[in-house]
């Protein structure tokens, strides 16, 4: 049994990168309060030999009299800090956020901002901190004065608090891995990131030990990693792993997984409740996926409707051989407003690859980075490019281009291809190092990447009011392609929500929208307060678009899967995606995009992409979803907590599989989505259209 049960404990929660500051605080507070232990998990001597680190932390939280959260730039967005703070709150412990460095009270995010905080650099606040501790310890506070506050250590030195990512020497004499690679496209303030590499069992006769007792790190090191991914894996692990794995053991849980195990951990269930785990599960982490595998293909398939460069895996006959072989390649496809110039390189095959950064379609609060190589040669080319100055220059250019953007809302693609030899022959597999070059975008002044904004509002814990729900709403004209849910499915969704969430007094879509719950597939245009002359023009264009949809090549029928839940500012929604014949994830939404964009071109007499001011440039909504309710009034704290708990409960849950046999062209004339006219139904492949 731990000897600390006889002591009075103050629990100090902190980010691992702030360990030095935490230990200075520990020494100061233990000097002020004799007989009190300040528990600091990064201080290895605080965890006794032979004890499990997680059990020791849990026991310290349970036995503590209060908690202090060291709030710095490094810590305020870390999930582990929120878990420790939540555990203290659940046990009715007093929690004091201590703002250090550049962080001030008004900058604290939820739930830290719900506790009375102290600014460490303010001497009066430090005295207030000491007296709060004394009160929790049932000690008289009168003896504490400014002299004790003045003796506090200086922990505001930038060098002490600024996180320093580790670099790793890959091979003697080679360049160190530049930390700008991930820093430029992923916010690593959140320590929970997982590397997913290609499982060798997916392309060989090996057996994946995913369900065995082999630890993930040992499995990877024992060459379960394909040879063409070893260097990339080493680079990224060197950056993600902490400098001292023993002291920071909580940082490396599930840091590395093979794609077979990763796919299992991403699987959703059709019943029960999922509970956020410690450490967080895979869908609550940033993902870094190496290679062309079942995880990267799955995610890129879901995102096909949004990405200019799309991946393909086809079986083809090569040259004079009659044997079918897989051809993995990527192709630049034209989107409305983003045409492909005639002289633009638009396909990259064996020997090329791409780096993709995008919001996770299973959890838009998190990011996914994919290092996708076309065959082994492409992965090796990509690995070599990651060591070059060209990579550094490309990311610097990207950082400048996106400096005013919120990176969480962007899809970013960088395409790399192996340079051909002087005779026109692409370098062979055994040419080392392979010479690689970025494929430039000719339609964007030869910039070395493709950037597309997917989201206008980021997911947030803050539950704000949607003022558009008041009264009759504003006049608008919105034309969209939608898939309404039938009455039975709407009732099933609402019953599931009531069971898990309870009753929340809000603007529920099934009660206030003319057609109830529905999935918006494509948005042609939205105009707020349009003049009468524009409304007449838009109605005429709507009729032409409906006619063009009927004449076009409609996609096949499909199954929509509704899953999980999330909040945007002002609304609660459920994700939707689309399944193939074997219930596998499909790119059906991309077929919808191609069909609708073709109808627009036909309706506008082939007007060049993006030149009609009445039409939206961004048409496929991201994420595709069902709006469940809009918050038309301020929720009390208890209702907000139930909404947040509901999102956590259903993180790994799917709700319904809904057949989609037809779609409707709908025009809404009042905000947020009211005054609806169903202009016409189009049956998908095999049906007949009916205009009403």
Short mmCIF file of N, CA and C in Angstrom, two decimals, residues 212-283:
data_model
loop_
_atom_site.label_atom_id
_atom_site.label_comp_id
_atom_site.label_asym_id
_atom_site.label_seq_id
_atom_site.Cartn_x
_atom_site.Cartn_y
_atom_site.Cartn_z
N UNK A 212 -3.07 -10.63 -30.31
CA UNK A 212 -2.21 -11.39 -29.41
C UNK A 212 -1.69 -10.49 -28.31
N UNK A 213 -0.81 -11.03 -27.51
CA UNK A 213 -0.25 -10.27 -26.39
C UNK A 213 1.00 -9.50 -26.79
N UNK A 214 1.35 -9.50 -28.09
CA UNK A 214 2.55 -8.79 -28.53
C UNK A 214 2.30 -7.29 -28.43
N UNK A 215 3.10 -6.55 -27.66
CA UNK A 215 2.89 -5.10 -27.57
C UNK A 215 3.07 -4.44 -28.93
N UNK A 216 2.33 -3.35 -29.22
CA UNK A 216 2.39 -2.71 -30.54
C UNK A 216 3.79 -2.28 -30.93
N UNK A 217 4.57 -1.73 -29.98
CA UNK A 217 5.91 -1.26 -30.33
C UNK A 217 6.80 -2.42 -30.70
N UNK A 218 6.71 -3.53 -29.94
CA UNK A 218 7.54 -4.69 -30.24
C UNK A 218 7.14 -5.30 -31.58
N UNK A 219 5.84 -5.32 -31.86
CA UNK A 219 5.37 -5.87 -33.13
C UNK A 219 5.92 -5.07 -34.30
N UNK A 220 5.91 -3.74 -34.18
CA UNK A 220 6.40 -2.88 -35.25
C UNK A 220 7.90 -3.07 -35.45
N UNK A 221 8.64 -3.10 -34.34
CA UNK A 221 10.10 -3.21 -34.42
C UNK A 221 10.51 -4.56 -35.01
N UNK A 222 9.68 -5.58 -34.81
CA UNK A 222 10.01 -6.91 -35.33
C UNK A 222 9.65 -7.04 -36.81
N UNK A 223 9.68 -5.90 -37.52
CA UNK A 223 9.50 -5.84 -38.97
C UNK A 223 8.11 -6.28 -39.42
N UNK A 224 7.10 -5.97 -38.61
CA UNK A 224 5.73 -6.07 -39.11
C UNK A 224 5.45 -4.89 -40.04
N UNK A 225 6.31 -3.88 -39.99
CA UNK A 225 6.19 -2.71 -40.86
C UNK A 225 6.78 -3.05 -42.24
N UNK A 226 6.08 -2.74 -43.34
CA UNK A 226 6.66 -2.95 -44.67
C UNK A 226 7.97 -2.17 -44.82
N UNK A 227 8.90 -2.72 -45.56
CA UNK A 227 10.23 -2.13 -45.64
C UNK A 227 10.19 -0.72 -46.21
N UNK A 228 9.23 -0.43 -47.12
CA UNK A 228 9.18 0.89 -47.73
C UNK A 228 8.58 1.94 -46.81
N UNK A 229 8.09 1.54 -45.63
CA UNK A 229 7.53 2.51 -44.69
C UNK A 229 8.39 2.70 -43.44
N UNK A 230 9.48 1.94 -43.34
CA UNK A 230 10.28 1.97 -42.12
C UNK A 230 10.84 3.35 -41.84
N UNK A 231 11.39 4.00 -42.87
CA UNK A 231 12.03 5.30 -42.65
C UNK A 231 11.00 6.35 -42.25
N UNK A 232 9.87 6.39 -42.95
CA UNK A 232 8.82 7.35 -42.59
C UNK A 232 8.34 7.11 -41.17
N UNK A 233 8.15 5.85 -40.82
CA UNK A 233 7.71 5.51 -39.46
C UNK A 233 8.73 5.99 -38.44
N UNK A 234 10.01 5.78 -38.72
CA UNK A 234 11.06 6.20 -37.80
C UNK A 234 11.08 7.72 -37.64
N UNK A 235 10.92 8.42 -38.77
CA UNK A 235 10.88 9.88 -38.72
C UNK A 235 9.77 10.37 -37.79
N UNK A 236 8.58 9.85 -38.01
CA UNK A 236 7.42 10.36 -37.29
C UNK A 236 7.45 9.95 -35.82
N UNK A 237 7.90 8.73 -35.54
CA UNK A 237 8.01 8.31 -34.15
C UNK A 237 9.01 9.18 -33.41
N UNK A 238 10.11 9.53 -34.09
CA UNK A 238 11.10 10.38 -33.45
C UNK A 238 10.54 11.74 -33.07
N UNK A 239 9.54 12.19 -33.82
CA UNK A 239 8.94 13.48 -33.52
C UNK A 239 7.84 13.36 -32.47
N UNK A 240 7.06 12.27 -32.52
CA UNK A 240 5.90 12.15 -31.64
C UNK A 240 6.24 11.63 -30.26
N UNK A 241 7.21 10.73 -30.18
CA UNK A 241 7.50 10.14 -28.87
C UNK A 241 8.19 11.16 -27.97
N UNK A 242 7.90 11.11 -26.67
CA UNK A 242 8.55 12.03 -25.73
C UNK A 242 10.02 11.71 -25.57
N UNK A 243 10.76 12.67 -25.04
CA UNK A 243 12.19 12.47 -24.85
C UNK A 243 12.50 11.41 -23.83
N UNK A 244 11.63 11.23 -22.84
CA UNK A 244 11.85 10.23 -21.80
C UNK A 244 10.61 9.35 -21.68
N UNK A 245 10.52 8.25 -22.47
CA UNK A 245 9.32 7.41 -22.44
C UNK A 245 8.99 6.89 -21.05
N UNK A 246 10.01 6.65 -20.19
CA UNK A 246 9.70 6.12 -18.86
C UNK A 246 8.93 7.15 -18.05
N UNK A 247 9.37 8.41 -18.09
CA UNK A 247 8.70 9.44 -17.31
C UNK A 247 7.38 9.85 -17.93
N UNK A 248 7.22 9.62 -19.22
CA UNK A 248 6.03 10.11 -19.90
C UNK A 248 5.27 8.96 -20.54
N UNK A 249 5.09 7.90 -19.75
CA UNK A 249 4.51 6.68 -20.28
C UNK A 249 3.10 6.90 -20.81
N UNK A 250 2.36 7.83 -20.20
CA UNK A 250 0.99 8.06 -20.65
C UNK A 250 0.95 8.65 -22.05
N UNK A 251 2.06 9.26 -22.50
CA UNK A 251 2.10 9.85 -23.83
C UNK A 251 2.17 8.82 -24.95
N UNK A 252 2.68 7.62 -24.69
CA UNK A 252 2.98 6.70 -25.78
C UNK A 252 1.98 5.55 -25.89
N UNK A 253 0.91 5.56 -25.07
CA UNK A 253 -0.11 4.54 -25.20
C UNK A 253 -0.78 4.67 -26.57
N UNK A 254 -0.83 3.59 -27.32
CA UNK A 254 -1.45 3.55 -28.65
C UNK A 254 -0.83 4.57 -29.61
N UNK A 255 0.46 4.86 -29.45
CA UNK A 255 1.10 5.77 -30.39
C UNK A 255 1.28 5.12 -31.75
N UNK A 256 1.37 3.80 -31.79
CA UNK A 256 1.64 3.12 -33.06
C UNK A 256 0.74 1.89 -33.18
N UNK A 257 0.12 1.74 -34.36
CA UNK A 257 -0.77 0.62 -34.64
C UNK A 257 -0.59 0.19 -36.09
N UNK A 258 -0.80 -1.09 -36.37
CA UNK A 258 -0.86 -1.52 -37.76
C UNK A 258 -2.26 -1.25 -38.29
N UNK A 259 -2.42 -1.25 -39.61
CA UNK A 259 -3.70 -0.86 -40.21
C UNK A 259 -4.81 -1.86 -39.91
N UNK A 260 -4.46 -3.14 -39.68
CA UNK A 260 -5.49 -4.11 -39.31
C UNK A 260 -6.08 -3.78 -37.95
N UNK A 261 -5.21 -3.53 -36.99
CA UNK A 261 -5.66 -3.18 -35.65
C UNK A 261 -6.36 -1.82 -35.67
N UNK A 262 -5.82 -0.87 -36.45
CA UNK A 262 -6.43 0.45 -36.54
C UNK A 262 -7.84 0.39 -37.08
N UNK A 263 -8.06 -0.43 -38.13
CA UNK A 263 -9.41 -0.56 -38.70
C UNK A 263 -10.38 -1.14 -37.68
N UNK A 264 -9.91 -2.08 -36.86
CA UNK A 264 -10.76 -2.65 -35.82
C UNK A 264 -11.17 -1.60 -34.81
N UNK A 265 -10.23 -0.74 -34.42
CA UNK A 265 -10.52 0.27 -33.41
C UNK A 265 -11.39 1.41 -33.94
N UNK A 266 -11.53 1.52 -35.27
CA UNK A 266 -12.39 2.54 -35.87
C UNK A 266 -13.80 2.02 -36.11
N UNK A 267 -14.04 0.76 -35.84
CA UNK A 267 -15.34 0.16 -36.15
C UNK A 267 -16.42 0.69 -35.22
N UNK A 268 -17.58 1.00 -35.81
CA UNK A 268 -18.71 1.50 -35.02
C UNK A 268 -19.62 0.34 -34.64
N UNK A 269 -20.41 0.55 -33.59
CA UNK A 269 -21.36 -0.47 -33.14
C UNK A 269 -22.78 0.05 -33.36
N UNK A 270 -23.73 -0.88 -33.39
CA UNK A 270 -25.12 -0.48 -33.63
C UNK A 270 -25.95 -0.48 -32.36
N UNK A 271 -25.30 -0.55 -31.22
CA UNK A 271 -26.04 -0.53 -29.97
C UNK A 271 -25.12 -0.28 -28.81
N UNK A 272 -25.70 -0.05 -27.66
CA UNK A 272 -24.91 0.22 -26.47
C UNK A 272 -24.32 1.62 -26.52
N UNK A 273 -23.57 1.94 -25.51
CA UNK A 273 -22.97 3.26 -25.40
C UNK A 273 -21.46 3.12 -25.34
N UNK A 274 -20.76 4.00 -26.03
CA UNK A 274 -19.31 4.03 -25.93
C UNK A 274 -18.93 5.09 -24.92
N UNK A 275 -17.91 4.82 -24.17
CA UNK A 275 -17.46 5.76 -23.15
C UNK A 275 -16.04 6.17 -23.48
N UNK A 276 -15.78 7.46 -23.42
CA UNK A 276 -14.45 7.97 -23.71
C UNK A 276 -13.44 7.30 -22.79
N UNK A 277 -12.41 6.73 -23.38
CA UNK A 277 -11.45 5.95 -22.61
C UNK A 277 -10.24 6.78 -22.24
N UNK A 278 -9.47 6.28 -21.30
CA UNK A 278 -8.20 6.88 -20.92
C UNK A 278 -7.11 5.83 -21.16
N UNK A 279 -6.19 6.05 -22.09
CA UNK A 279 -6.12 7.22 -22.96
C UNK A 279 -7.24 7.20 -24.00
N UNK A 280 -7.46 8.32 -24.70
CA UNK A 280 -8.58 8.39 -25.63
C UNK A 280 -8.50 7.32 -26.72
N UNK A 281 -9.68 6.88 -27.19
CA UNK A 281 -9.73 5.91 -28.27
C UNK A 281 -9.30 6.52 -29.59
N UNK A 282 -9.22 5.68 -30.62
CA UNK A 282 -8.63 6.09 -31.88
C UNK A 282 -9.39 7.24 -32.55
N UNK A 283 -10.71 7.29 -32.41
CA UNK A 283 -11.49 8.35 -33.05
C UNK A 283 -11.42 9.66 -32.27
#
